[in-house]
Every structure is written in structure tokens, then in C-alpha cells.
Amino acid sequence: MIWLFDLDNTLVNRDAAFAAWAGEAVAGHGGTDADLAAIIAADDGGFSRKADLARVVIDRLGLPDDVPGTIELFRAGIRDHVQAYAGVLDTLDVLSGAGHAVGVVTNGNSAQQRGKIARCDVERHVDAIVVSEEEGVAKPDPRLVEIALERLGMADVDRRDVWMIGDAAHADVAVGRAAGTRTGWVSHGRAWSGGARPDVVAGTTRDVVALAASPAHRR
């Protein structure tokens, strides 16, 4: 079996890292709870345009009008605070120990994603890492999955033996479907609203893996 995982909010808690940085930034600049709420809302779980988010941060905190500098400010804050979810790296080791191939398929800026991967010590627990900026293609384009399978030496594998697992319906589930893999959605307590349900839905990454690896989903 081949397991492909999203990074942000799947293996590492990116949203908690952003919220921690934002809380410190707001407090440090004399902001209010309303400022914090506005900044977190503008982040949109990491899916907003970074320049738009930077503009909200600048306006709310009274920072110098430097969009690139502000983007690097919050990116650095995320890197400084990000942590892997409890037990998730152990789960990757269990999969590898059972002879399965494990990879990371992530959208995003290369330096940022590689920084999170390094801080959380993800790389030594997986067999391949694919970052969208480095490849010039992003989820939900299935070519990113194909690149990952090539890196794993599994380009010709039956796609029904591949799981794509992540928290974003429009990126992670969509790319798995486009590539013909099976799909697992990490809900974090949200209700599924993206049309046909993924093959597996659970609240945490570890629970998604447990369900996907269960006899009910074995081929």
C-alpha cells in the first residue's frame, strides 16, 4: 500500500501555529480580540492570498506598509510555532515498518513547507516529499500525485492501492480523485459538504489511517 499525506493540518497543526503567532503579534502591538479574530478569519486556514492576509495584518496592527515583509513575518511565526500532531509521526513509522511506502504531497512555498518539515522532523519518517512550488504544479492537479509516485518508485502501481489523505476537500480529496486513488478526509470535527463522500472520513489523521487500514477497506 502507498500512503500520501498532505502536510498542513494533516501531519502538522498549521492553524494552531498561525493562531499562536497572531495572538502574540496582536498582544505585542496593543491590539484587541477583534483584531485577532479579523486576522485569523483573513487567514482562511492558510488558503487566502498571502498579500491579502498581509494587508489585514498591517491595517489591524499598524505595521509599516510592507507586504512582502509582513508575509515573511507571519510565515516565520508559523515556522516557529508549528508542531506535528500527537502520535502522527509514530503512525507513519508503523506504516513504514509494515512495508508500506509513505510520502508527503503539499502545496505551498518551498522554503515555508521545508521549514515546517524540518522543525517537525517529518522527513525521516517518510520516503518522499513533493512540494508544489518546487514542481510547478499544485493540488488538485493529479500530476503532483504522479510525481510523488515516481519518487517512490511506484509510478505503475494500481491507483486503488494508493491512499491520498488530507484535510482540504478542494485540494487533497480532489487531487486523489483526479489521480484515481482512494481518499481519506481529516474532518477536524467538520461536516463533509463537498458532494460525494471520500472513501474514509474521520476526525484525526490517525483515525483516518486506522479506518483506511481496516479489513473493510482492504482490497
mmCIF file of C-alpha atoms in Angstrom:
data_model
loop_
_atom_site.group_PDB
_atom_site.id
_atom_site.type_symbol
_atom_site.label_atom_id
_atom_site.label_comp_id
_atom_site.label_asym_id
_atom_site.label_seq_id
_atom_site.Cartn_x
_atom_site.Cartn_y
_atom_site.Cartn_z
ATOM 1 C CA MET A 1 0.000 0.000 0.000
ATOM 2 C CA ILE A 2 1.122 3.571 -0.709
ATOM 3 C CA TRP A 3 0.140 6.387 1.627
ATOM 4 C CA LEU A 4 0.320 10.012 0.510
ATOM 5 C CA PHE A 5 -0.304 12.703 3.111
ATOM 6 C CA ASP A 6 -0.957 16.406 2.950
ATOM 7 C CA LEU A 7 1.246 18.397 5.347
ATOM 8 C CA ASP A 8 -0.677 21.351 6.810
ATOM 9 C CA ASN A 9 -3.451 20.409 9.239
ATOM 10 C CA THR A 10 -2.878 16.755 8.374
ATOM 11 C CA LEU A 11 0.583 15.924 9.707
ATOM 12 C CA VAL A 12 1.324 19.282 11.367
ATOM 13 C CA ASN A 13 -1.015 21.736 13.070
ATOM 14 C CA ARG A 14 -0.539 24.770 10.874
ATOM 15 C CA ASP A 15 -3.698 26.556 12.055
ATOM 16 C CA ALA A 16 -2.680 26.374 15.715
ATOM 17 C CA ALA A 17 0.756 27.720 14.785
ATOM 18 C CA PHE A 18 -0.762 30.669 12.938
ATOM 19 C CA ALA A 19 -3.145 31.400 15.810
ATOM 20 C CA ALA A 20 -0.268 31.309 18.299
ATOM 21 C CA TRP A 21 1.768 33.751 16.234
ATOM 22 C CA ALA A 22 -1.242 36.013 15.677
ATOM 23 C CA GLY A 23 -2.043 36.073 19.377
ATOM 24 C CA GLU A 24 1.498 37.131 20.226
ATOM 25 C CA ALA A 25 1.554 39.739 17.447
ATOM 26 C CA VAL A 26 -1.735 41.276 18.496
ATOM 27 C CA ALA A 27 -0.717 41.404 22.148
ATOM 28 C CA GLY A 28 2.662 42.858 21.263
ATOM 29 C CA HIS A 29 1.115 45.681 19.245
ATOM 30 C CA GLY A 30 -1.648 46.537 21.689
ATOM 31 C CA GLY A 31 -4.392 45.014 19.563
ATOM 32 C CA THR A 32 -7.786 43.747 20.598
ATOM 33 C CA ASP A 33 -9.682 40.480 20.477
ATOM 34 C CA ALA A 34 -11.465 41.875 17.416
ATOM 35 C CA ASP A 35 -8.103 42.389 15.706
ATOM 36 C CA LEU A 36 -7.110 38.806 16.462
ATOM 37 C CA ALA A 37 -10.409 37.464 15.164
ATOM 38 C CA ALA A 38 -10.084 39.503 11.974
ATOM 39 C CA ILE A 39 -6.561 38.276 11.315
ATOM 40 C CA ILE A 40 -7.459 34.634 11.888
ATOM 41 C CA ALA A 41 -10.533 34.976 9.670
ATOM 42 C CA ALA A 42 -8.445 36.620 6.937
ATOM 43 C CA ASP A 43 -6.017 33.671 7.022
ATOM 44 C CA ASP A 44 -8.851 31.303 5.993
ATOM 45 C CA GLY A 45 -6.992 28.270 7.244
ATOM 46 C CA GLY A 46 -3.996 29.117 5.086
ATOM 47 C CA PHE A 47 -5.928 29.320 1.817
ATOM 48 C CA SER A 48 -6.228 33.095 1.475
ATOM 49 C CA ARG A 49 -3.915 35.082 -0.779
ATOM 50 C CA LYS A 50 -0.873 35.902 1.305
ATOM 51 C CA ALA A 51 -0.836 39.532 0.119
ATOM 52 C CA ASP A 52 -4.460 39.959 1.203
ATOM 53 C CA LEU A 53 -3.712 38.488 4.617
ATOM 54 C CA ALA A 54 -0.667 40.733 4.963
ATOM 55 C CA ARG A 55 -2.813 43.784 4.244
ATOM 56 C CA VAL A 56 -5.203 42.842 7.069
ATOM 57 C CA VAL A 57 -2.290 42.294 9.457
ATOM 58 C CA ILE A 58 -0.766 45.655 8.512
ATOM 59 C CA ASP A 59 -4.050 47.511 8.910
ATOM 60 C CA ARG A 60 -5.030 45.836 12.186
ATOM 61 C CA LEU A 61 -1.635 46.104 13.870
ATOM 62 C CA GLY A 62 -0.487 49.413 12.436
ATOM 63 C CA LEU A 63 2.620 47.877 10.882
ATOM 64 C CA PRO A 64 4.762 49.561 8.205
ATOM 65 C CA ASP A 65 3.270 49.277 4.731
ATOM 66 C CA ASP A 66 5.497 46.385 3.687
ATOM 67 C CA VAL A 67 3.504 43.478 2.279
ATOM 68 C CA PRO A 68 6.474 41.179 1.467
ATOM 69 C CA GLY A 69 7.987 41.846 4.882
ATOM 70 C CA THR A 70 4.695 41.121 6.619
ATOM 71 C CA ILE A 71 4.269 37.874 4.687
ATOM 72 C CA GLU A 72 7.688 36.750 5.884
ATOM 73 C CA LEU A 73 6.766 37.893 9.407
ATOM 74 C CA PHE A 74 3.794 35.569 9.693
ATOM 75 C CA ARG A 75 5.495 32.776 7.775
ATOM 76 C CA ALA A 76 8.364 32.877 10.258
ATOM 77 C CA GLY A 77 5.856 32.915 13.113
ATOM 78 C CA ILE A 78 4.189 29.778 11.774
ATOM 79 C CA ARG A 79 7.531 28.018 11.405
ATOM 80 C CA ASP A 80 8.467 28.970 14.955
ATOM 81 C CA HIS A 81 5.248 27.577 16.441
ATOM 82 C CA VAL A 82 4.289 24.613 14.266
ATOM 83 C CA GLN A 83 4.182 21.126 15.765
ATOM 84 C CA ALA A 84 3.286 17.698 14.460
ATOM 85 C CA TYR A 85 0.017 16.284 15.745
ATOM 86 C CA ALA A 86 0.478 13.985 18.719
ATOM 87 C CA GLY A 87 1.333 10.454 17.626
ATOM 88 C CA VAL A 88 1.102 11.102 13.907
ATOM 89 C CA LEU A 89 4.804 10.517 13.191
ATOM 90 C CA ASP A 90 4.549 7.224 15.071
ATOM 91 C CA THR A 91 1.697 6.306 12.750
ATOM 92 C CA LEU A 92 3.933 6.959 9.740
ATOM 93 C CA ASP A 93 6.595 4.723 11.279
ATOM 94 C CA VAL A 94 4.063 1.934 11.786
ATOM 95 C CA LEU A 95 3.086 2.134 8.120
ATOM 96 C CA SER A 96 6.720 2.093 7.009
ATOM 97 C CA GLY A 97 7.501 -0.762 9.375
ATOM 98 C CA ALA A 98 4.721 -2.781 7.778
ATOM 99 C CA GLY A 99 6.404 -2.363 4.387
ATOM 100 C CA HIS A 100 4.198 0.418 3.060
ATOM 101 C CA ALA A 101 5.525 3.419 1.107
ATOM 102 C CA VAL A 102 4.830 6.820 2.679
ATOM 103 C CA GLY A 103 5.038 10.246 1.069
ATOM 104 C CA VAL A 104 4.098 13.875 1.657
ATOM 105 C CA VAL A 105 2.323 15.863 -1.071
ATOM 106 C CA THR A 106 1.955 19.518 -0.106
ATOM 107 C CA ASN A 107 1.023 22.769 -1.769
ATOM 108 C CA GLY A 108 2.929 25.874 -0.835
ATOM 109 C CA ASN A 109 6.094 27.918 -0.810
ATOM 110 C CA SER A 110 9.187 25.703 -0.832
ATOM 111 C CA ALA A 111 11.097 27.455 1.951
ATOM 112 C CA GLN A 112 7.997 27.593 4.149
ATOM 113 C CA GLN A 113 6.971 23.981 3.699
ATOM 114 C CA ARG A 114 10.520 22.691 4.031
ATOM 115 C CA GLY A 115 10.909 24.789 7.168
ATOM 116 C CA LYS A 116 7.848 23.195 8.769
ATOM 117 C CA ILE A 117 9.008 19.748 7.713
ATOM 118 C CA ALA A 118 12.416 20.349 9.282
ATOM 119 C CA ARG A 119 11.052 21.791 12.528
ATOM 120 C CA CYS A 120 8.651 18.875 12.966
ATOM 121 C CA ASP A 121 11.204 16.238 11.911
ATOM 122 C CA VAL A 122 8.867 14.838 9.267
ATOM 123 C CA GLU A 123 11.430 13.916 6.634
ATOM 124 C CA ARG A 124 12.990 10.946 8.405
ATOM 125 C CA HIS A 125 9.545 9.357 8.802
ATOM 126 C CA VAL A 126 8.653 9.334 5.075
ATOM 127 C CA ASP A 127 10.103 8.060 1.801
ATOM 128 C CA ALA A 128 9.417 11.087 -0.413
ATOM 129 C CA ILE A 129 8.362 14.719 -0.157
ATOM 130 C CA VAL A 130 6.764 16.667 -3.006
ATOM 131 C CA VAL A 131 6.242 20.447 -2.671
ATOM 132 C CA SER A 132 4.117 22.221 -5.261
ATOM 133 C CA GLU A 133 6.348 25.274 -5.753
ATOM 134 C CA GLU A 134 9.315 23.024 -6.498
ATOM 135 C CA GLU A 135 7.390 21.112 -9.145
ATOM 136 C CA GLY A 136 5.483 23.947 -10.820
ATOM 137 C CA VAL A 137 2.145 22.208 -10.289
ATOM 138 C CA ALA A 138 -0.250 22.190 -7.339
ATOM 139 C CA LYS A 139 -3.116 20.138 -5.941
ATOM 140 C CA PRO A 140 -5.726 19.381 -7.188
ATOM 141 C CA ASP A 141 -3.720 18.774 -10.377
ATOM 142 C CA PRO A 142 -3.127 14.990 -10.394
ATOM 143 C CA ARG A 143 0.376 15.464 -11.781
ATOM 144 C CA LEU A 144 1.542 16.189 -8.230
ATOM 145 C CA VAL A 145 0.417 12.713 -7.175
ATOM 146 C CA GLU A 146 2.103 11.203 -10.217
ATOM 147 C CA ILE A 147 5.362 12.942 -9.260
ATOM 148 C CA ALA A 148 5.095 11.528 -5.743
ATOM 149 C CA LEU A 149 4.538 8.007 -7.045
ATOM 150 C CA GLU A 150 7.534 8.342 -9.351
ATOM 151 C CA ARG A 151 9.689 9.456 -6.421
ATOM 152 C CA LEU A 152 8.541 6.402 -4.507
ATOM 153 C CA GLY A 153 9.360 4.128 -7.439
ATOM 154 C CA MET A 154 5.657 3.282 -7.733
ATOM 155 C CA ALA A 155 4.693 5.004 -10.986
ATOM 156 C CA ASP A 156 2.967 1.897 -12.356
ATOM 157 C CA VAL A 157 1.113 0.889 -9.189
ATOM 158 C CA ASP A 158 -2.628 0.283 -9.291
ATOM 159 C CA ARG A 159 -4.081 3.575 -8.081
ATOM 160 C CA ARG A 160 -6.550 1.685 -5.909
ATOM 161 C CA ASP A 161 -3.548 0.686 -3.812
ATOM 162 C CA VAL A 162 -2.829 4.366 -3.093
ATOM 163 C CA TRP A 163 -4.410 6.493 -0.356
ATOM 164 C CA MET A 164 -4.362 10.295 -0.550
ATOM 165 C CA ILE A 165 -5.120 11.704 2.905
ATOM 166 C CA GLY A 166 -5.645 15.331 3.852
ATOM 167 C CA ASP A 167 -7.915 17.897 5.438
ATOM 168 C CA ALA A 168 -8.843 20.024 2.395
ATOM 169 C CA ALA A 169 -11.708 18.778 0.244
ATOM 170 C CA HIS A 170 -10.886 21.070 -2.678
ATOM 171 C CA ALA A 171 -7.208 20.107 -2.747
ATOM 172 C CA ASP A 172 -6.480 16.789 -1.045
ATOM 173 C CA VAL A 173 -9.653 14.840 -1.740
ATOM 174 C CA ALA A 174 -9.949 16.410 -5.178
ATOM 175 C CA VAL A 175 -6.390 15.511 -6.185
ATOM 176 C CA GLY A 176 -6.852 11.937 -5.035
ATOM 177 C CA ARG A 177 -9.998 11.583 -7.069
ATOM 178 C CA ALA A 178 -8.358 13.168 -10.112
ATOM 179 C CA ALA A 179 -5.437 10.749 -9.816
ATOM 180 C CA GLY A 180 -7.680 7.729 -9.284
ATOM 181 C CA THR A 181 -6.501 6.964 -5.741
ATOM 182 C CA ARG A 182 -8.571 6.230 -2.709
ATOM 183 C CA THR A 183 -9.210 9.219 -0.470
ATOM 184 C CA GLY A 184 -9.271 9.936 3.251
ATOM 185 C CA TRP A 185 -10.546 13.229 4.663
ATOM 186 C CA VAL A 186 -9.425 14.565 8.054
ATOM 187 C CA SER A 187 -12.506 16.396 9.248
ATOM 188 C CA HIS A 188 -11.280 18.045 12.482
ATOM 189 C CA GLY A 189 -14.922 17.859 13.540
ATOM 190 C CA ARG A 190 -16.359 19.494 10.423
ATOM 191 C CA ALA A 191 -19.264 18.061 8.440
ATOM 192 C CA TRP A 192 -18.496 16.892 4.910
ATOM 193 C CA SER A 193 -20.141 19.155 2.325
ATOM 194 C CA GLY A 194 -18.144 18.515 -0.824
ATOM 195 C CA GLY A 195 -20.520 16.231 -2.698
ATOM 196 C CA ALA A 196 -19.756 12.506 -2.857
ATOM 197 C CA ARG A 197 -18.003 11.449 0.342
ATOM 198 C CA PRO A 198 -14.375 10.340 0.375
ATOM 199 C CA ASP A 199 -13.649 6.664 0.958
ATOM 200 C CA VAL A 200 -12.874 7.362 4.613
ATOM 201 C CA VAL A 201 -13.780 10.294 6.886
ATOM 202 C CA ALA A 202 -12.571 10.696 10.474
ATOM 203 C CA GLY A 203 -11.725 13.474 12.874
ATOM 204 C CA THR A 204 -7.964 12.981 13.018
ATOM 205 C CA THR A 205 -5.245 11.771 10.691
ATOM 206 C CA ARG A 206 -4.530 8.773 12.903
ATOM 207 C CA ASP A 207 -8.204 7.790 12.849
ATOM 208 C CA VAL A 208 -8.355 8.140 9.068
ATOM 209 C CA VAL A 209 -5.357 5.824 8.717
ATOM 210 C CA ALA A 210 -6.837 3.319 11.142
ATOM 211 C CA LEU A 211 -10.075 3.169 9.170
ATOM 212 C CA ALA A 212 -8.313 3.022 5.812
ATOM 213 C CA ALA A 213 -6.087 0.183 7.017
ATOM 214 C CA SER A 214 -9.001 -1.792 8.449
ATOM 215 C CA PRO A 215 -10.224 -5.007 6.807
ATOM 216 C CA ALA A 216 -13.270 -3.169 5.446
ATOM 217 C CA HIS A 217 -11.048 -1.136 3.117
ATOM 218 C CA ARG A 218 -8.520 -3.767 2.101
ATOM 219 C CA ARG A 219 -8.546 -4.891 -1.490
#
